[in-house]
Structures are given as C-alpha cells and as structure tokens.
XYZ file of C-alpha atoms in Angstrom:
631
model
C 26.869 25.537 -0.595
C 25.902 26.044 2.981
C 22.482 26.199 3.602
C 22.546 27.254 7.693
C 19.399 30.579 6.788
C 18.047 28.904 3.373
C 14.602 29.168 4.334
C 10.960 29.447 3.395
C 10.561 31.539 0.042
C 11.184 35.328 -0.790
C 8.915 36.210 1.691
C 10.296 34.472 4.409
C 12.753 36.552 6.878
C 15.070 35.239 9.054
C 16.190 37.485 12.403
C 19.637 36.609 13.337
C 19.907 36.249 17.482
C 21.806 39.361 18.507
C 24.174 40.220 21.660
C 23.658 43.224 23.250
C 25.397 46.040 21.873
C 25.638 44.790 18.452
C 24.152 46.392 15.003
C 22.194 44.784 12.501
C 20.347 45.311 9.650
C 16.381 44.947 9.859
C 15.140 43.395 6.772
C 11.446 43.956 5.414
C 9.085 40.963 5.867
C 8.151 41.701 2.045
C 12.678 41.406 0.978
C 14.417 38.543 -1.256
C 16.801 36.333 0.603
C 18.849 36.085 -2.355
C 18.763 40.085 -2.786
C 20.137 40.201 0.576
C 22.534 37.781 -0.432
C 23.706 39.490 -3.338
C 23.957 43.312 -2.025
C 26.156 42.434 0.671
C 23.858 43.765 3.760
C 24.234 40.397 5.951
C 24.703 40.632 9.765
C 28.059 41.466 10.397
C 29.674 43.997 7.962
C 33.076 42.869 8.192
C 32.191 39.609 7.461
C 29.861 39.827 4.133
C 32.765 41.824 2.371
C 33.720 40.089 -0.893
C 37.688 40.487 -0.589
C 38.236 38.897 -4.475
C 35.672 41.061 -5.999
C 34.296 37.861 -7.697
C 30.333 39.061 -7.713
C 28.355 35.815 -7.126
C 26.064 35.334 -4.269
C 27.221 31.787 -3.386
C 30.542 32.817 -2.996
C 29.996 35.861 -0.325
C 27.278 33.480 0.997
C 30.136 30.886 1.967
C 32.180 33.587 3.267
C 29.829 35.033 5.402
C 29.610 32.309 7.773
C 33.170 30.656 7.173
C 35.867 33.419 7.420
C 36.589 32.970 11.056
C 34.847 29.639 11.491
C 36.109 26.409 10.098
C 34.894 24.999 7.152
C 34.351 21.867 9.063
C 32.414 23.473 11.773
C 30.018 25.352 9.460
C 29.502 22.473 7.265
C 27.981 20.748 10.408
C 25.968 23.367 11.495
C 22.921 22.693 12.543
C 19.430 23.904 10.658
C 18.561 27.178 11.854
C 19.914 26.878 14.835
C 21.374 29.980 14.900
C 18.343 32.360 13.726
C 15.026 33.557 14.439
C 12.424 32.213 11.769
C 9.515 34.230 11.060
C 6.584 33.042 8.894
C 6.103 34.170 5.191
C 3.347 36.943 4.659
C 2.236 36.116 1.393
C 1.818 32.255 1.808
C 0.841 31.359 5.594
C 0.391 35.210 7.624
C -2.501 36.568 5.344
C -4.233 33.706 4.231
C -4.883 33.316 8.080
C -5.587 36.785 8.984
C -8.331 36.591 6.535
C -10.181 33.197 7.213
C -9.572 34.161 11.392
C -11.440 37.327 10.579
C -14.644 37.265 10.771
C -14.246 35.100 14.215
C -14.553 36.826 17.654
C -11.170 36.535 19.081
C -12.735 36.304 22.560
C -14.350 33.569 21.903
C -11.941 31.510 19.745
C -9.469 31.985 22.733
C -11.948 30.115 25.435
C -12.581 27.517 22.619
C -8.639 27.447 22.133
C -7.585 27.318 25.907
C -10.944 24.610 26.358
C -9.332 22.474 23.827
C -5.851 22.656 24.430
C -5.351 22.632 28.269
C -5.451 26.034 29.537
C -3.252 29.097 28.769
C -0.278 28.878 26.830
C -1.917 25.858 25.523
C 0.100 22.924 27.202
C -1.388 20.367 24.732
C -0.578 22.134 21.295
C 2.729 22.406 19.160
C 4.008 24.504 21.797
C 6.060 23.576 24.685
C 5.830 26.078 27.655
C 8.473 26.236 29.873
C 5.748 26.877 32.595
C 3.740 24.136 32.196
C 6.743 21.743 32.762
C 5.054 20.192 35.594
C 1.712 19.621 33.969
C 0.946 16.191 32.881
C 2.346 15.030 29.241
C -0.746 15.083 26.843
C -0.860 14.546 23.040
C -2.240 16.881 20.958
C -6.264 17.748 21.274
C -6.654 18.165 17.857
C -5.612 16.051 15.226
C -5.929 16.922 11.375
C -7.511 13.167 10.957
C -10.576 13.853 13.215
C -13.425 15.053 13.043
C -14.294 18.629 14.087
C -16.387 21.997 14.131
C -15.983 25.228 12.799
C -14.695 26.753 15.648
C -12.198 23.850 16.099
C -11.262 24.014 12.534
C -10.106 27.905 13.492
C -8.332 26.756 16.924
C -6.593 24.559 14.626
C -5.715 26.818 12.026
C -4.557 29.333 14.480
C -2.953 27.484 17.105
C -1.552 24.135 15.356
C -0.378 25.392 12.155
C 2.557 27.972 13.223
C 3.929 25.426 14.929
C 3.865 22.862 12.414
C 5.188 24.850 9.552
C 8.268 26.108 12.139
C 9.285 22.489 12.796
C 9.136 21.022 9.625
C 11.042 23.583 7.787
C 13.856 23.615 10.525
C 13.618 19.478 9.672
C 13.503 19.928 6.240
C 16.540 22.279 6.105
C 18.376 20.179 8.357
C 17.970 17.505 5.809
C 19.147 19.354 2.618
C 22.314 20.094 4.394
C 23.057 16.361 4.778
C 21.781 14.713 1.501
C 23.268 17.892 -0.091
C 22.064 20.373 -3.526
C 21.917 17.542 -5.835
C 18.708 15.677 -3.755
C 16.632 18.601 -4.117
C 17.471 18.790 -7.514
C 16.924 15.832 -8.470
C 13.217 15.969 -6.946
C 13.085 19.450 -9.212
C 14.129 17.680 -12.787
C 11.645 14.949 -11.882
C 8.552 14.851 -14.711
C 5.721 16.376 -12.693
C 7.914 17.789 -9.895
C 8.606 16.125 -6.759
C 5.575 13.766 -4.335
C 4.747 14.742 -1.527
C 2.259 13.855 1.106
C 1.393 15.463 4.229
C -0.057 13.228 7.245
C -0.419 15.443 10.305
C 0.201 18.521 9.481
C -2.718 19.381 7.948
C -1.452 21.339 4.934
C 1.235 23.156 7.239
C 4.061 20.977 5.888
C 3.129 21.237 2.654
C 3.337 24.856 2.416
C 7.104 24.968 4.356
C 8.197 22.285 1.409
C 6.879 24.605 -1.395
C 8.351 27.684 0.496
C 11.798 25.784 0.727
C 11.255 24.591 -3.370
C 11.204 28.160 -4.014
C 14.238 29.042 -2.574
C 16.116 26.303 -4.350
C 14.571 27.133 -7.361
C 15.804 30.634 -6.959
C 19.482 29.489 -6.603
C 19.527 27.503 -9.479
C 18.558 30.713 -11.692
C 20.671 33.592 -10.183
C 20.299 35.736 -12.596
C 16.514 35.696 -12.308
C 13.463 33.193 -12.586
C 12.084 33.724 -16.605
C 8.291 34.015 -15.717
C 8.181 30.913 -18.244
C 9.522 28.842 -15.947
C 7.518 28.649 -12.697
C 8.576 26.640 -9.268
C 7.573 22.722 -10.051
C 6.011 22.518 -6.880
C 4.623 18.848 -8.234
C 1.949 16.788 -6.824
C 0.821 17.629 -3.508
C -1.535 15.316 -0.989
C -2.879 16.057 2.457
C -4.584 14.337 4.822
C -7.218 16.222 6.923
C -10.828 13.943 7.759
C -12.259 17.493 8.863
C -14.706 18.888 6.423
C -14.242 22.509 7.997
C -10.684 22.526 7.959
C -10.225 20.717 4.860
C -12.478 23.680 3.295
C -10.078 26.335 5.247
C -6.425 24.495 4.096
C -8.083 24.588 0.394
C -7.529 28.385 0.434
C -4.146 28.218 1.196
C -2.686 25.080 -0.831
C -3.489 24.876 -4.706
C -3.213 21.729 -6.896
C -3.487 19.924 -4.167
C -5.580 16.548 -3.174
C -6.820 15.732 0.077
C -7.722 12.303 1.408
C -10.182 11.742 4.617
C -7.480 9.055 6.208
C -4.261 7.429 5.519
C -4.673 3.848 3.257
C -3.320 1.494 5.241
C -0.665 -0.529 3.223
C 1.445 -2.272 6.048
C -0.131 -5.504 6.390
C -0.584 -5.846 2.334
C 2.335 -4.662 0.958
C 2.945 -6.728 -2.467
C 5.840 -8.274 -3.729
C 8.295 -7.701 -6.041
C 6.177 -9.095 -9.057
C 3.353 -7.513 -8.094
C 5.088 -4.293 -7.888
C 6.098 -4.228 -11.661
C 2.718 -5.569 -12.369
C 0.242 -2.988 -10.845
C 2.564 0.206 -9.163
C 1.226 1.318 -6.131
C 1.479 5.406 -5.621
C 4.537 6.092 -3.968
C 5.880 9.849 -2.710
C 9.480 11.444 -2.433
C 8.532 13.198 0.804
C 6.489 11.983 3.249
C 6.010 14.687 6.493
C 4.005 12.888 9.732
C 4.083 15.766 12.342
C 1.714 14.888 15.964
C 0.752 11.224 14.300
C 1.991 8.743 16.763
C 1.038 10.081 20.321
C -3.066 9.876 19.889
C -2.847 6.132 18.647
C -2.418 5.059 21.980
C -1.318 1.357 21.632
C 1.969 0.381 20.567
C 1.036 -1.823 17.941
C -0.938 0.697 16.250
C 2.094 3.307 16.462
C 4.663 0.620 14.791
C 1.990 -0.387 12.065
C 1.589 3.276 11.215
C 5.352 3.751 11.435
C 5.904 0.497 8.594
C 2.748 2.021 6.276
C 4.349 5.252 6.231
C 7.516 3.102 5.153
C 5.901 1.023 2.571
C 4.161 4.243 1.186
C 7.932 5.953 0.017
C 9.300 5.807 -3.114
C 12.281 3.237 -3.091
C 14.473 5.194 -4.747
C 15.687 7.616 -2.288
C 12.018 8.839 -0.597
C 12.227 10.494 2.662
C 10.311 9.833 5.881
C 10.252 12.555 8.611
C 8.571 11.547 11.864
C 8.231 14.440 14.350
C 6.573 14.821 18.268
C 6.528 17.225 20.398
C 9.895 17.762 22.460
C 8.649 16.365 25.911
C 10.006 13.067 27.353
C 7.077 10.827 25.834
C 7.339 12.223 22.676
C 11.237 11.067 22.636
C 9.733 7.824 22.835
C 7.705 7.574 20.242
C 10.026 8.802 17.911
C 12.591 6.230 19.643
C 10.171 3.629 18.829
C 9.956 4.333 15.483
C 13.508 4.663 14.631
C 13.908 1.258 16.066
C 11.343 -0.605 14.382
C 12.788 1.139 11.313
C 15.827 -0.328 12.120
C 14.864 -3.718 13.083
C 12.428 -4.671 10.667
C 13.773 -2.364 7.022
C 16.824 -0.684 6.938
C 19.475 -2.939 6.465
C 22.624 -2.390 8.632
C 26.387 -4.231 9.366
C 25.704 -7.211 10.640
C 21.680 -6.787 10.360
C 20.837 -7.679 6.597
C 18.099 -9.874 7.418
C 14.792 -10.220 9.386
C 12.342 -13.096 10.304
C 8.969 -12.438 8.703
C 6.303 -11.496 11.115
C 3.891 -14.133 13.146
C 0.875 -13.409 11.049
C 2.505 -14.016 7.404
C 2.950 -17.711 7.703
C 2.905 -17.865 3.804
C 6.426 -16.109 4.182
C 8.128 -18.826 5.878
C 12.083 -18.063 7.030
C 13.213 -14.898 6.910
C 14.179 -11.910 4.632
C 16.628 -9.245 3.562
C 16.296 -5.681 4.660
C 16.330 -2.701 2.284
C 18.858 -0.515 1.931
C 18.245 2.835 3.823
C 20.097 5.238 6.209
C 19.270 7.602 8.958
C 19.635 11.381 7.783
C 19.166 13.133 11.332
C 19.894 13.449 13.941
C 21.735 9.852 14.159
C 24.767 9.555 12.718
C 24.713 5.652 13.624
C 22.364 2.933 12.594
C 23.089 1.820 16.686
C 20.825 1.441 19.408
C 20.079 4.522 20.662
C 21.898 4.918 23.733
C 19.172 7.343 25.113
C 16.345 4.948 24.459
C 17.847 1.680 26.135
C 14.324 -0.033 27.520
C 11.401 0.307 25.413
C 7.671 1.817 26.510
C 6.913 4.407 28.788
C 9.133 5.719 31.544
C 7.955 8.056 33.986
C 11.150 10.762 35.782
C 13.300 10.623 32.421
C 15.584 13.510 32.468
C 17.724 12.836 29.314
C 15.878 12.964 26.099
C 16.629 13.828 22.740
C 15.521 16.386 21.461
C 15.922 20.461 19.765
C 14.468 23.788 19.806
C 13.651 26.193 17.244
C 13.094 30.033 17.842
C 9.842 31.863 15.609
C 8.242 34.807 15.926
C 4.668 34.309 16.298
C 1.857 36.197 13.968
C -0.098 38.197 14.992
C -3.601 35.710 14.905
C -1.467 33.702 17.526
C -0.211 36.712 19.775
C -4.831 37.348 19.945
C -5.304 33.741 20.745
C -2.829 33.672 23.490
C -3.953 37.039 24.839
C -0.383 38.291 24.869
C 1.067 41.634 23.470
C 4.945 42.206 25.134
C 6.455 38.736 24.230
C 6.276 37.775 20.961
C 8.807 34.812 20.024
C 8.746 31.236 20.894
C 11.281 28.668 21.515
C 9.613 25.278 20.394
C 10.547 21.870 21.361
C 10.285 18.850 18.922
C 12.135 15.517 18.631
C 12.246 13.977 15.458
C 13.942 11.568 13.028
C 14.163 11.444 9.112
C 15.411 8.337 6.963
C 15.913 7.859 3.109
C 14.662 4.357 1.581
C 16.686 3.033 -1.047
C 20.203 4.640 -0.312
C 22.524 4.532 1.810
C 25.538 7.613 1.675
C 27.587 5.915 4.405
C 27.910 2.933 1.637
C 28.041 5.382 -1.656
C 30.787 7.180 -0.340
C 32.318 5.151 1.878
C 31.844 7.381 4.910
C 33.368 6.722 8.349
C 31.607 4.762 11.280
C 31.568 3.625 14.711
C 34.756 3.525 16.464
C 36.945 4.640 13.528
C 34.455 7.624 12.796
C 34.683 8.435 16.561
C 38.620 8.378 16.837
C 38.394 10.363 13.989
C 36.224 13.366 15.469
C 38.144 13.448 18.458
C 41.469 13.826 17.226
C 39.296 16.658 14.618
C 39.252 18.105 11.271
C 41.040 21.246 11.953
C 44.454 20.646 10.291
C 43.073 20.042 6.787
C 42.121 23.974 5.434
C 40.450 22.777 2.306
C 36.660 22.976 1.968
C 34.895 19.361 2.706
C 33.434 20.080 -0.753
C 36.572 19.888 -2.059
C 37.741 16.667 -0.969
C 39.856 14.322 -3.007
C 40.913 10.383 -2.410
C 44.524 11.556 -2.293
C 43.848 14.301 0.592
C 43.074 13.497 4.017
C 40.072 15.423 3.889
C 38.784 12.374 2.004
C 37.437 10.556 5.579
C 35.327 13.796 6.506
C 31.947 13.913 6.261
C 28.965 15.499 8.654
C 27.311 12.047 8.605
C 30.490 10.426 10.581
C 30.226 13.043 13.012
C 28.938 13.144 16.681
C 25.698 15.321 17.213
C 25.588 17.912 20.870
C 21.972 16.619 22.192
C 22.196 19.558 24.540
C 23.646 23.404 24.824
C 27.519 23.770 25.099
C 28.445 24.353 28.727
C 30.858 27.541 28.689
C 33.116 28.104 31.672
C 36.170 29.930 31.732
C 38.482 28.770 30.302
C 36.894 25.628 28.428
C 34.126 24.485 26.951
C 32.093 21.264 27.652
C 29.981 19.741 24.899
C 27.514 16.064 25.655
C 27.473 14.214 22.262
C 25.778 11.558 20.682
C 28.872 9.730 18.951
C 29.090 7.499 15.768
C 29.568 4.195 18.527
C 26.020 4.959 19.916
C 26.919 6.569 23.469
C 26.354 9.416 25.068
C 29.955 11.108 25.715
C 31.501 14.761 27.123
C 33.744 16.196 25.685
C 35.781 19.255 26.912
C 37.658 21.538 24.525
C 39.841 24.102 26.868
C 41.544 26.727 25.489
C 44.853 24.803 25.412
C 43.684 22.818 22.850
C 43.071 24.751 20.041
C 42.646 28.306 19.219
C 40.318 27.581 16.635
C 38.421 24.939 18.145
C 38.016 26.502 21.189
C 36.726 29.840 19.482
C 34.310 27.300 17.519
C 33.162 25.235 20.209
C 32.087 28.804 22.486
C 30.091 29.513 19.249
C 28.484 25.797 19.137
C 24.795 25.737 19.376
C 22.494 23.165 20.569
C 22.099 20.441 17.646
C 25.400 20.907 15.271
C 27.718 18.574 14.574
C 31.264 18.597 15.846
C 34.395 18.345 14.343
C 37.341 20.002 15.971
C 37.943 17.230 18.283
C 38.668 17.556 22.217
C 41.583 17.161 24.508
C 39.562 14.891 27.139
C 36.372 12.579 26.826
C 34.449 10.610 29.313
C 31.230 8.781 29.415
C 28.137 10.901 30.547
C 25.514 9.884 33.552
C 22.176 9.154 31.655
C 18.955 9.328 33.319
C 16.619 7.618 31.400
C 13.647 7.314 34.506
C 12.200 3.939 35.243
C 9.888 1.739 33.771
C 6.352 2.125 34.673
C 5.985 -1.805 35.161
C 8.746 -1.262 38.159
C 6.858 2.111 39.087
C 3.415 0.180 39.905
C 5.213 -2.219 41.977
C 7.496 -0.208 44.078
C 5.010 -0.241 46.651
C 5.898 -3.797 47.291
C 9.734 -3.960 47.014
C 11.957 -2.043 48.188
C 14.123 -1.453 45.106
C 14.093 -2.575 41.855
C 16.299 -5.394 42.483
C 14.069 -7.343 44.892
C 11.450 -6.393 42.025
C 13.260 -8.159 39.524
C 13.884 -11.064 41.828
C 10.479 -11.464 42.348
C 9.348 -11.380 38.761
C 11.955 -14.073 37.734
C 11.061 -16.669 40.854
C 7.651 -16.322 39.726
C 8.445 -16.845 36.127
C 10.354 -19.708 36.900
C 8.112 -21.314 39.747
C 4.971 -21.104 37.429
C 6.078 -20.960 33.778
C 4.537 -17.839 33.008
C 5.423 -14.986 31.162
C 5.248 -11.249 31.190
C 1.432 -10.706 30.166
C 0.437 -13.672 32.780
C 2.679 -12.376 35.369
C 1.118 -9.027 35.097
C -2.472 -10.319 35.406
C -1.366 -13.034 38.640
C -0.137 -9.320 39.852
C -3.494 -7.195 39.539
C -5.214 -10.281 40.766
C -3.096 -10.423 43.535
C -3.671 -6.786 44.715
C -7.945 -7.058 44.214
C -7.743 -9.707 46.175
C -5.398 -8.483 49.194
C -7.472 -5.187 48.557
C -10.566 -6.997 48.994
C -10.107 -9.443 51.604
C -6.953 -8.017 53.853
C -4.959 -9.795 53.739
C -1.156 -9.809 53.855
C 1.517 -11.810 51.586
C 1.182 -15.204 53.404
C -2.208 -15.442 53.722
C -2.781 -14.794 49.966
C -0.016 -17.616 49.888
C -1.632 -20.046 51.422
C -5.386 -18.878 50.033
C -3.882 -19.707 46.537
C -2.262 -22.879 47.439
C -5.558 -23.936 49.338
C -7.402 -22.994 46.189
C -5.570 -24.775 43.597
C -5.695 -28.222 45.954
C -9.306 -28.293 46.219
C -9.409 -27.282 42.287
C -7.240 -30.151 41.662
C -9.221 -32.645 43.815
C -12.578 -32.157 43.279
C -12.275 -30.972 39.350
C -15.449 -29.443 39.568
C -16.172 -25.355 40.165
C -19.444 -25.702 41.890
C -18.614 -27.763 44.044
C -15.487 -25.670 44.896
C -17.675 -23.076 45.116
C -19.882 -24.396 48.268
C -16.752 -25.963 50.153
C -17.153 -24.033 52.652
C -20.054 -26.290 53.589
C -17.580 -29.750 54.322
C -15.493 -27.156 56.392
C-alpha cells in the first residue's frame, strides 16, 4: 500500500497544496483519515471514484494517487512531500495550550527571541528564509541541559512543533521503503515495539505513537475492538531538565525518562558477553538537534557509534536529523560516513582495523550487516560531502523541506497573525542494523541500477508489488533508484531534474516532452525529494559547489590561490617531517610572531634558521636566551 498522507493518528489532518482555481474538501481537525479514506471525499473527485465497486479503503486509496500517475512514480514518492501537515489536537495542540497558559505570552516571547537569536528565531527548528545571511548557530536549547521554567516553556513552544514535523515526515519516509511488514513486525513484538528518544525531548515519541496508531488502524478496517488497544510498547526519553521533564510527563504516558544518554561506545561487549548479560537494546532510536552543540568532532562520531551500539541487531533503526543549513549537512555527512566506515558492511568493505585505543583487539574485524534507508540509495561516498569538516560558501547541500501549519501557542510566540504555515528545512539520514534489503532481495546497484533508471520503468504496467522473477518488473525497486536533492526545473517544453544516482554522483537529467508522454506528465508533477523512475532522454554531470575548507580559508591571505596553498603545505611537510597538527601550530606561530615583530617572510626565515643554529650550538635555553649579549 502507498503510504504518501499516512500520518500522525485520527486526529491528525493533512491539507493537500492546492492551485489556484481548484476545489477541495476541508476536513475537520477532529476527522478519521481512514473515514476519509473510506467515504470517497479525497482531493480530486474524479480521481477517488471506485470504478470496480470493490468497497475497501486500500484499494480506492491506491487509486487515488495512481490512476494517471505511474505505479513506479508513486511508489517512489517522497514522504509528505506533497501535503500540508498539521499537528494532532488531542495529543500535541491541547496538551500545550494548557501547560503555555498560565504564562504571559509577552514575556515568554522576549525570553523566546533572547534565547533563540532574535525574531523568527534563527537558532530553533526553524529555518527562515530571512535570516539566510545570519551566522549558522546550533540550537540554544537542548533537551539534555539544564534549564528554567521559562526555558522549559520556550522549549515546549518553540522546539517541539518542529521536532514532531520532521520526524514524522522521516518516519513516514521510512515505512515506505522498509515497507507494511516492518511496522508490523515491531506491532506483534511481546511488549510492543522500543523506542528511545534522544533530542527530541518527548516530541518524537509522540509522532511514533501517532504514526502506530494509524497502522494499527489499517490492520483492523473494520474497526479497533476497544479490547485491543494500540501497543504503543516501551517508551524512553531523554530530557536532563527537571522543568521540562515535569512538562513532557503530561503529554507522554508509560514512559521513562533518563537525565543523559549511557555512553556504550567505548565498552561495547563481545559476542559472549552479549548472550551472557543482554544489554537494553531499542527498535527505534530518534536523535533530532544532537550533534551540532558537541562541538568537537570526536565527540560527534563517539555519539554517532553509541547511538549504533545502543540498536537492536535485528533490524533497529537509527534516524539522525539537523537542521537543513549547510553545517548541519555536515554533520549528518559525518555520521553517515563513520557509519559506513567503521559498521555497516558494504562490497568490497567487509572489514575494519580496530581502533588505536583497543590494543587488546589486535588486527582487524568484520563489519555488520546494515543498509542505508534514506535518502541514499548507495552505500558510496557521498558525492556532496567529498572533504570532511567545516566548509564555509557551500552552496550544494543535501537536504528537504516539509510544509506545517503552525498552532496557535507558536503563531503568540512569534507575534504573527496573517501567515500561518512553515516550510522547514532538515537534513537527515536513517539506517537499519542487522539487514540489508539490497542483499535479501537482490536489489539493483551502482552502475547497473543507474542504467536501469535511465532507460525507466515505464513499459512494465504491473504494480512493483506485484513483481515476479519471470517479469521484468523483477529488477525494480525504490531502493535502486536515484533521489532529486533539489526542485524539478520546469521549462517549456522539458523538464530538468539534479539526482543523487545509485553510482554516488550528482547528475541532470532532462525529460522533454519527446520522450515520454507519461514521464514527462510525471516528471512536471515531481516534487523535491522522490525518487525517479521514468528515465530521461539526456544526462550529464552537474557543477557542485561544495565551498572551501576553512584550513585554506585562514590562509588565503598568504597565497594567492589554493594551489600555491597546497604547495606550500607539502614543501613544508616534506622539508621538516611534520604533519597536519604540527604544520598548523609552525603556522599560528608564524603569524604571532610576524604580527609581533614585523616582519615579512624572509626575515622570519632567517630569524628561525638563526634560532635553531644557536639552539643547536649552545644546547642550553638560558644561555640562548641572553645571546644577545656576545652580539
């Protein structure tokens, strides 16, 4: 079943994005999804109109968003990419409303715009188009700090719309790929499915129960017996606020909260000592706004490998968002390559030599099996993350954008009344330990997978559920297919989509009306995120602009370009036998002292020379120290 507006629970709405002109239907905030499903009032009447008379809500479901587009093309449609999300009443607008009551607005907005950079609050979930110039910052609040009661409500108000709207667009995003049977299987579990929430505060939490309940709904379509509640399972947060752990409390039953993350990265045990004491593991793990206030890198990867160690190895599932600014690609970058490098086992990367500090693990070791759910469809480098660390002027990032209408607590805090929807920006990635679908089912990748998507699906009518080894429709999956990292460019005429291909490059592809009727009316109603699969009639490599490193930034000053930079670094390299930690401190050294004294290349030349000769002579620092008197 296609799960493109499977969202949130009963309560949850979803407003589709209408042209001009057009009719639609304006559902209650209070209506069933599934109702809506079922009596036929989806947008577009023509289109929800159940031409065999068969009455079953999957079916007119599937045919509401497939008669006119391909089967191929919905099935790699992505999220909600295509709707407006609005938060559920009953489970996240209320329970708000009434802990944000009996707080002045006035005065929660100054603490609010004190805390998190100014209007429109730059330094939050949300990513304001007006602020684009500002300065990159993290997030001011974190769930894992310490804070006030009136910080405790800026969070609430401010951090947790955001939060829940990202990880539900994730988390739906994700069912579509591992398909019906993963949540199932987390559903037939004893005790329900694991989860634990690091970040978020409770906020992903309550988006994963919202989307249980919807799933749970479609497994019993001809009602839920009141005997047989949602098994929302075990739920654990992580919030080191006393205030706001008291505030989440109202909102999330059964639930445990911890004051920090345990730290299992550097003493993860063995196999034996696995079976012989189990350590707690979780299906779900959700890390929204973790890796940005860490600072160091080492700190960011250890977090990234204890998050790792802490899933279940039998399919658990690790999503890892940031915000959807250039630095925030990075992180998430980062972390999808020490995933790579260091646990998920890949062609021609089953092994890994144990770390520096584990000298009781001599040699090295085999990965685990794993895979990458979204947005990669490769296990590659990432083509838009070639140089690791910071760049400063990167243009090309990846990254995706999710349309909500804001409540009404946030609308007060941002002192706004006309405007009230939000397009928010987040990068993220999500991996499964434990299996691997590309291996189970034999799915299509690198250059074959890419042939394959441009020459397209479109000749094969059958429904990719319906694949058989004797069809051709066999080879097709969403997982072999190339991702658009950016909106469709329509011109007249043609279409031109940039894609993130199974090889692990950045391509554009153009799909003009000469192509194919189908594809071309598919690819003019392609969205930002989805997965194509109607092929194209040309393809060329796309101009990346990943910005520079900041290690070439600092120096530029010096050199001229980056080549007489790099020139530099290696003659010093070579001349002194240094390398890139010592070459940065002879650097800063370098620039005190010409800073200092004033002096130009040579005479820093010559001052060093002069320095080390008398060093070497006289072997002793005080007396190097009054030299000046044999002068």
């Amino acid at each position: 079943m296609l799960y493109r507006d499977m969202i949130a629970s009963g309560q949850a709405t979803t407003v589709e994005t209408q042209a001009p002109g057009t009719s639609a239907v304006e559902e209650d905030e209070g209506s069933d999804l599934l109702d809506i499903i079922q009596d036929g009032r989806n947008r577009g009447q023509d289109e929800n109109q159940n031409r065999d008379g068969i009455d079953d809500s999957a079916s007119v479901y599937e045919r509401t968003v497939s008669i006119r587009t391909h089967p191929s093309t919905a099935a790699g449609k992505f999220s909600m990419s295509h709707t407006t999300l609005q938060l559920p009443r009953d489970t996240v607008v209320h329970p708000i409303n009434a802990l944000l009551s009996k707080v002045s607005n006035k005065q929660l907005s100054e603490v609010a715009q004190k805390k998190f950079g100014g209007p429109f609050l730059p330094n939050s979930t949300a990513t304001p188009s007006k602020k684009g110039h500002m300065r990159q910052q993290p997030m001011a609040l974190e769930a894992s700090q310490g804070m006030g009661e009136l910080e405790a409500d800026c969070y609430l108000a401010a951090m947790t719309p955001g939060i829940y709207v990202t990880v539900m667009s994730c988390l739906v995003e994700i069912r579509k790929r591992l398909g019906p049977e993963w949540i199932k299987g987390l559903l037939s579990k004893d005790g329900g499915p694991r989860i634990l929430d690091s970040g978020g505060a409770g906020a992903g939490v309550l988006a994963w129960r919202d989307l249980l309940s919807t799933e749970w709904k479609l497994l019993h379509p001809d009602g839920v017996p009141n005997d047989k509640p949602v098994p929302a399972g075990k739920s654990t947060v992580v919030v080191g606020s006393p205030p706001l752990r008291t505030r989440m409390s109202r909102l999330l039953d059964n639930t445990t909260f911890l004051p920090r993350l345990p730290d299992r990265s550097r003493d993860e045990p063995s196999a034996e000592e696995t079976t012989a004491v189990p350590m707690k593991t979780y299906d779900i793990i959700v890390a929204p706004h973790t890796l940005w206030t860490l600072g160091a890198d080492y700190k960011q990867k250890n977090r990234v490998q204890n998050l790792w160690s802490m899933l279940d190895p039998n399919g658990g599932v690790l999503l890892i968002i940031e915000k959807g600014v250039p630095r925030g690609f990075e992180l998430i970058g980062a972390a999808r390559e020490v995933l790579l490098k260091h646990h998920i086992a890949s062609p021609g990367s089953e092994t890994v030599e144990n770390r520096v500090e584990e000298p009781f693990r001599a040699g090295s070791r085999d990965k685990e099996t794993g895979m990458i759910i979204a947005p990669c469809t490769n296990h590659l480098k990432c083509p838009l993350y070639l140089t690791p660390g910071k760049s400063t002027g990167r243009k090309d990032y990846c990254h995706f954008s999710q349309r909500y209408i804001r409540p009404q607590f946030l609308q007060r805090l941002l002192g706004v009344s006309d405007r009230n929807h939000e397009d928010i920006r987040y990068a993220y990635v999500a991996v499964q330990r434990g299996k691997d679908l590309r291996q189970d089912l034999g799915i299509l990748q690198g250059k074959a997978a890419k042939d394959a998507a441009f020459q397209g699906y479109e000749d094969d009518e059958s429904s990719p559920d319906e694949s058989s080894d004797d069809s051709p429709r066999a080879a097709f999956h969403p997982l072999s297919l190339p991702r658009a990292i950016l909106p469709p460019i329509k011109s007249h005429g043609h279409v031109i989509i940039d894609l993130c291909t199974p090889m692990g490059e950045i391509d554009r592809w153009i799909v003009p009306k000469s192509f194919s009727k189908q594809a071309y009316r598919d690819a003019r109603k392609s969205k930002w995120g989805d997965l194509w699969a109607l092929g194209a009639k040309t393809q060329f490599p796309r101009n990346i602009r990943p910005g520079k490193r900041e290690a070439k930034v600092k120096h530029k000053k010096k050199y001229k370009n980056d080549d007489d930079f790099e020139e530099g670094e290696r003659r010093h390299k070579k001349k002194y036998n240094t390398d890139d930690d010592d070459f940065e401190e002879f650097s800063k050294g370098a620039r005190r002292h010409k800073k200092k004294n004033k002096t130009d290349d040579d005479d820093f030349e010559e001052f060093s020379k002069g320095e080390r000769r008398t060093k070497k002579r006289r072997k002793e620092n005080d007396l190097f120290g009054e030299s000046d008197l044999f002068d």
